[in-house]
Coordinates of C-alpha atoms in Angstrom, one line a residue:
M51 CA 9.1 -59.6 35.5
T52 CA 8.3 -63.2 35.0
S53 CA 10.3 -64.1 31.8
G54 CA 13.3 -66.5 31.7
P55 CA 13.8 -69.1 34.1
A56 CA 11.4 -69.7 36.8
L57 CA 14.6 -70.9 38.9
R58 CA 18.1 -70.9 38.6
T59 CA 21.1 -71.8 40.6
D60 CA 24.8 -71.0 39.5
G61 CA 27.1 -72.4 41.8
L62 CA 24.8 -72.4 44.7
T63 CA 27.0 -73.3 47.6
K64 CA 26.2 -73.1 52.0
D65 CA 29.2 -74.8 53.8
F66 CA 28.3 -75.7 57.4
G67 CA 31.6 -77.4 57.7
S68 CA 32.2 -81.0 57.9
S69 CA 31.2 -81.9 54.3
R70 CA 27.6 -80.5 55.2
G71 CA 25.4 -78.2 53.2
V72 CA 25.1 -78.0 49.3
F73 CA 27.8 -77.5 46.8
D74 CA 28.1 -75.9 43.5
L75 CA 24.6 -76.5 43.0
S76 CA 23.7 -75.4 39.0
L77 CA 20.2 -75.9 37.8
E78 CA 17.0 -74.3 36.0
V79 CA 13.5 -74.9 36.2
Q80 CA 11.5 -73.3 33.5
P81 CA 7.8 -71.9 33.8
G82 CA 5.5 -74.7 33.1
E83 CA 7.5 -77.4 34.6
V84 CA 7.4 -79.7 37.7
F85 CA 10.9 -80.6 38.9
G86 CA 11.1 -83.2 41.4
Y87 CA 14.3 -82.7 43.7
L88 CA 15.4 -85.9 45.0
G89 CA 17.4 -87.1 47.8
P90 CA 17.8 -89.2 50.9
N91 CA 17.1 -87.1 54.5
G92 CA 20.3 -84.8 54.8
S93 CA 21.4 -84.6 51.4
G94 CA 20.5 -80.6 51.3
K95 CA 17.2 -80.4 49.7
S96 CA 15.9 -78.3 52.4
T97 CA 19.1 -76.2 52.7
T98 CA 18.7 -75.6 48.5
I99 CA 15.1 -74.1 49.0
R100 CA 16.0 -71.9 52.1
A101 CA 19.0 -70.6 50.2
V102 CA 16.3 -69.6 47.3
M103 CA 14.2 -68.3 50.1
N104 CA 17.1 -66.0 51.6
L105 CA 16.2 -67.3 55.3
I106 CA 20.0 -68.6 54.8
R107 CA 23.0 -66.8 53.4
P108 CA 24.7 -68.6 50.8
T109 CA 28.8 -69.4 51.1
G110 CA 29.1 -68.9 47.2
G111 CA 27.2 -69.0 43.9
R112 CA 23.6 -67.2 43.6
A113 CA 20.1 -67.8 43.0
E114 CA 18.0 -66.1 40.7
V115 CA 13.9 -66.3 40.5
F116 CA 12.7 -65.1 37.3
G117 CA 16.1 -63.4 36.8
L118 CA 15.9 -61.6 40.1
D119 CA 18.6 -62.3 42.5
C120 CA 17.4 -64.2 45.6
Q121 CA 19.4 -62.1 47.9
S122 CA 19.4 -58.4 46.4
H123 CA 15.8 -59.0 45.3
A124 CA 14.1 -61.1 48.3
V125 CA 11.2 -59.2 48.8
E126 CA 10.5 -59.2 45.3
V127 CA 11.2 -62.8 44.7
K128 CA 9.1 -64.0 48.0
R129 CA 6.0 -62.0 45.9
L130 CA 6.7 -64.5 42.9
V131 CA 7.2 -67.5 45.0
G132 CA 4.6 -69.9 47.2
Y133 CA 6.7 -71.5 49.6
L134 CA 6.1 -74.5 51.7
P135 CA 8.6 -74.9 54.6
G136 CA 9.9 -78.8 55.7
E137 CA 9.5 -77.6 59.1
L138 CA 6.3 -75.9 59.8
P139 CA 6.3 -72.6 61.7
E140 CA 4.0 -72.8 65.1
W141 CA 0.9 -70.5 65.3
G142 CA -0.3 -71.3 68.8
G143 CA -3.7 -70.2 69.4
L144 CA -4.2 -68.7 66.3
R145 CA -7.3 -70.1 64.1
G146 CA -6.6 -71.5 60.6
R147 CA -8.7 -68.4 59.0
D148 CA -6.3 -66.0 61.3
V149 CA -2.9 -67.5 60.0
V150 CA -4.6 -67.1 56.4
A151 CA -5.9 -63.5 57.2
Y152 CA -2.4 -62.4 58.3
V153 CA -0.1 -63.8 55.8
S154 CA -2.9 -62.4 53.0
G155 CA -2.5 -59.1 54.7
L156 CA 1.4 -59.5 54.4
R157 CA 1.0 -60.3 50.7
G158 CA -1.8 -57.7 49.8
D159 CA -2.9 -59.8 46.8
V160 CA -4.8 -63.4 47.8
D161 CA -8.6 -63.6 46.5
P162 CA -10.8 -65.0 49.3
G163 CA -12.6 -67.2 47.1
S164 CA -9.1 -68.9 46.4
V165 CA -8.8 -69.6 50.2
R166 CA -12.2 -71.2 50.4
E167 CA -12.0 -73.2 47.5
L168 CA -8.3 -74.7 48.6
A169 CA -9.7 -75.2 52.2
D170 CA -12.8 -76.9 50.4
R171 CA -10.6 -79.3 48.2
L172 CA -8.5 -80.2 51.5
D173 CA -11.1 -80.5 53.6
L174 CA -9.3 -78.1 56.2
D175 CA -11.6 -76.6 58.9
L176 CA -10.1 -72.9 59.1
S177 CA -12.2 -72.3 62.1
R178 CA -10.1 -74.4 64.3
R179 CA -7.1 -73.3 66.4
Y180 CA -3.5 -74.0 65.1
R181 CA -2.6 -76.2 68.0
E182 CA -6.0 -78.5 67.6
Y183 CA -4.3 -79.2 64.1
S184 CA -3.1 -82.6 63.4
S185 CA 0.2 -82.8 61.6
G186 CA -2.0 -83.7 58.4
N187 CA -4.0 -80.5 58.9
R188 CA -1.0 -78.1 59.3
R189 CA 0.5 -79.5 56.4
K190 CA -2.8 -78.5 54.4
L191 CA -2.7 -74.9 56.2
A192 CA 0.9 -74.7 54.5
L193 CA -0.5 -75.9 51.3
V194 CA -3.4 -73.3 51.4
L195 CA -0.7 -70.3 52.4
A196 CA 1.6 -71.4 49.4
F197 CA -1.0 -71.8 46.9
M198 CA -3.6 -69.2 47.5
H199 CA -2.3 -66.0 45.8
R200 CA -1.9 -68.0 42.5
P201 CA 2.1 -67.8 42.4
P202 CA 4.3 -68.6 38.9
L203 CA 6.9 -70.4 41.2
L204 CA 6.2 -72.8 43.8
L205 CA 8.8 -74.6 46.2
L206 CA 7.2 -77.0 48.2
D207 CA 9.6 -79.3 50.6
E208 CA 8.3 -82.5 51.1
P209 CA 4.9 -81.3 50.8
T210 CA 2.7 -84.8 51.2
N211 CA 4.4 -85.4 54.7
G212 CA 1.1 -86.0 57.0
L213 CA -1.0 -86.4 54.6
D214 CA -3.6 -89.0 54.1
P215 CA -4.2 -90.5 50.5
L216 CA -7.1 -88.9 49.4
N217 CA -5.5 -85.4 50.3
Q218 CA -2.1 -86.5 48.4
L219 CA -4.2 -87.5 45.4
E220 CA -6.2 -83.7 45.6
F221 CA -2.4 -82.0 45.8
F222 CA -1.1 -83.9 42.9
Q223 CA -4.0 -82.7 41.3
M224 CA -3.7 -79.1 42.4
V225 CA 0.3 -79.5 40.9
S226 CA -1.5 -80.6 37.7
E227 CA -3.6 -77.3 37.3
V228 CA -0.7 -75.0 38.4
R229 CA 1.5 -76.3 35.9
D230 CA -1.2 -76.3 33.3
R231 CA -1.7 -72.7 33.6
G232 CA 2.4 -71.8 33.3
A233 CA 3.5 -72.1 36.7
A234 CA 6.7 -73.7 37.7
V235 CA 6.9 -76.0 40.9
F236 CA 10.1 -77.0 42.5
L237 CA 9.1 -80.1 44.7
S238 CA 11.7 -81.5 47.3
S239 CA 10.8 -85.4 48.3
H240 CA 12.6 -88.6 49.4
V241 CA 9.5 -90.8 47.9
L242 CA 10.6 -91.7 44.4
S243 CA 6.7 -93.1 43.4
E244 CA 5.3 -89.5 44.3
V245 CA 7.6 -87.7 42.1
E246 CA 6.8 -89.9 39.0
R247 CA 3.2 -88.6 39.0
V248 CA 3.8 -85.4 38.6
C249 CA 7.1 -84.2 37.4
Q250 CA 8.7 -83.8 34.1
R251 CA 12.4 -83.5 35.1
V252 CA 14.3 -84.7 38.6
G253 CA 17.6 -83.6 40.0
I254 CA 18.9 -86.2 42.4
I255 CA 21.2 -84.5 45.2
R256 CA 23.6 -86.5 47.5
G257 CA 25.8 -85.4 50.2
G258 CA 24.8 -81.9 48.9
R259 CA 26.0 -82.3 45.4
L260 CA 23.7 -82.3 42.4
V261 CA 24.6 -86.0 40.8
Q262 CA 22.3 -86.1 38.2
V263 CA 19.5 -84.3 36.4
A264 CA 17.3 -86.2 34.4
D265 CA 14.3 -87.1 32.8
L266 CA 11.8 -89.5 34.9
G267 CA 12.1 -92.6 31.7
S268 CA 16.3 -92.5 32.1
L269 CA 15.8 -93.1 35.9
H270 CA 14.2 -96.5 35.5
H271 CA 17.5 -98.1 36.6
L272 CA 17.1 -96.6 39.9
R273 CA 13.2 -98.0 40.8
Y274 CA 13.1 -101.4 42.2
R275 CA 10.8 -103.5 44.7
R276 CA 11.4 -106.0 47.4
L277 CA 8.9 -109.0 47.2
E278 CA 8.3 -111.6 50.0
V279 CA 6.3 -114.7 48.4
D280 CA 5.0 -117.6 50.6
F281 CA 5.0 -121.4 49.0
A282 CA 2.6 -124.1 49.6
G283 CA 5.3 -126.5 48.4
E284 CA 8.6 -126.6 46.6
V285 CA 10.4 -123.2 46.1
P286 CA 11.0 -122.7 42.3
S287 CA 14.6 -121.3 43.7
A288 CA 16.5 -122.2 40.1
A289 CA 14.2 -120.0 38.0
L290 CA 13.6 -117.5 40.3
R291 CA 17.5 -116.7 40.7
A292 CA 17.8 -117.2 37.1
A293 CA 14.8 -114.8 36.5
P294 CA 16.6 -111.2 34.8
G295 CA 16.1 -108.4 37.4
V296 CA 15.6 -110.4 40.2
E297 CA 18.0 -110.1 42.9
E298 CA 19.2 -110.7 46.2
V299 CA 17.1 -114.0 46.7
Q300 CA 16.7 -115.4 49.8
I301 CA 14.8 -118.5 50.9
E302 CA 14.0 -120.1 54.3
D303 CA 11.8 -123.1 54.3
H304 CA 8.8 -121.8 51.8
H305 CA 9.1 -118.3 52.3
V306 CA 11.2 -116.0 49.7
S307 CA 12.2 -112.8 49.7
C308 CA 13.9 -110.8 46.8
R309 CA 14.3 -107.7 45.2
V310 CA 13.1 -106.6 41.5
H311 CA 14.1 -104.3 39.0
G312 CA 12.2 -103.0 36.4
D313 CA 9.5 -105.4 34.6
F314 CA 8.0 -107.9 36.7
G315 CA 7.4 -110.4 33.6
P316 CA 10.4 -112.8 34.4
L317 CA 9.4 -112.9 38.1
L318 CA 6.0 -113.8 37.5
R319 CA 6.7 -116.6 35.1
A320 CA 9.3 -118.2 37.5
L321 CA 6.8 -117.9 39.9
T322 CA 4.5 -120.2 37.9
D323 CA 6.6 -123.1 38.8
G324 CA 5.7 -123.2 42.2
N325 CA 2.1 -122.8 44.4
V326 CA 2.3 -119.2 45.4
I327 CA -0.3 -118.4 48.6
D328 CA 0.8 -115.5 49.5
L329 CA 2.8 -112.5 47.9
S330 CA 3.4 -108.8 48.9
S331 CA 5.3 -106.0 47.3
H332 CA 6.4 -102.8 48.9
E333 CA 8.5 -99.8 47.4
P334 CA 11.4 -98.8 49.2
S335 CA 12.4 -95.2 50.3
L336 CA 14.6 -93.2 48.2
E337 CA 17.2 -93.3 51.3
E338 CA 17.2 -97.3 50.6
I339 CA 17.4 -96.7 46.9
F340 CA 20.1 -94.5 47.2
L341 CA 22.3 -96.5 50.0
A342 CA 21.7 -99.6 47.1
Y343 CA 22.9 -97.3 44.2
Y344 CA 25.7 -95.5 45.6
R345 CA 27.0 -98.0 48.1
E346 CA 30.3 -97.9 45.6
E347 CA 30.7 -94.5 44.8
P348 CA 33.8 -93.2 45.2
T349 CA 34.4 -90.4 47.7
A350 CA 36.1 -87.1 46.6
P351 CA 39.8 -86.3 48.5
G352 CA 38.9 -85.3 52.2
G353 CA 36.0 -87.8 52.8
G354 CA 33.6 -85.8 51.4
P355 CA 31.2 -87.2 48.2
A356 CA 32.6 -87.1 44.6
S357 CA 31.5 -84.2 42.2

């Protein structure tokens, strides 16, 4: 049952009208692969995953999990998948352990030891009521429910939302472990650095259309960082503006802001011409990156994104 691609879509389309939805999506994810599904908010990431889970019906095309059609074999597909939704369900006054027991009862294939291990790793108290959980603890419970039956395919929609840095590291380790045992992971995100930690390939979706599938190395051109630099004296403006990879240099008194693509070496060499007293760097959101990278992308007739 688990032969062939873990996930395959062929022309998958869900058209909500007004150019909203997912259009003509074709991709494959192999067993043992972590596939990052990247795009800004509203690009169609959640729609894709919900269509694979048969929570919404496609307008056209098809999706398969290990060769099983996701519509005609929806029950069998759900047995093979660990699913973490972007919008978590409300479990009200149920305690964490009650939610686990309920979902485990529906599945019938859950080892209690696996549940305890996952809860311990994520520092999740299963004795507390769901409505008492913080957003981070709700996300932890959703991760336990997705991983606990050791599925051969995990569909994770923005899985680290609300997790603190330590639990994010634990999550990345969990993903690496399931990959090493041969499971496939389809992980949606809008944070490029997050995907770089665990994914072998990525698909980039914009306006509901898959615009690129590539390994991480070939996406180096997308990555940049914004820097803010304060100088004690004169700003070496000429050296900064001439440094390869340094763009959008803005100078105000002794303060400089700029954008850096790729290697930091040219920028660092330019900074040695001045007396730096403070420097801060931050990674923009993937949405900011997309707005910068695709701002001049042509549109298809009718106003939608170009295919």
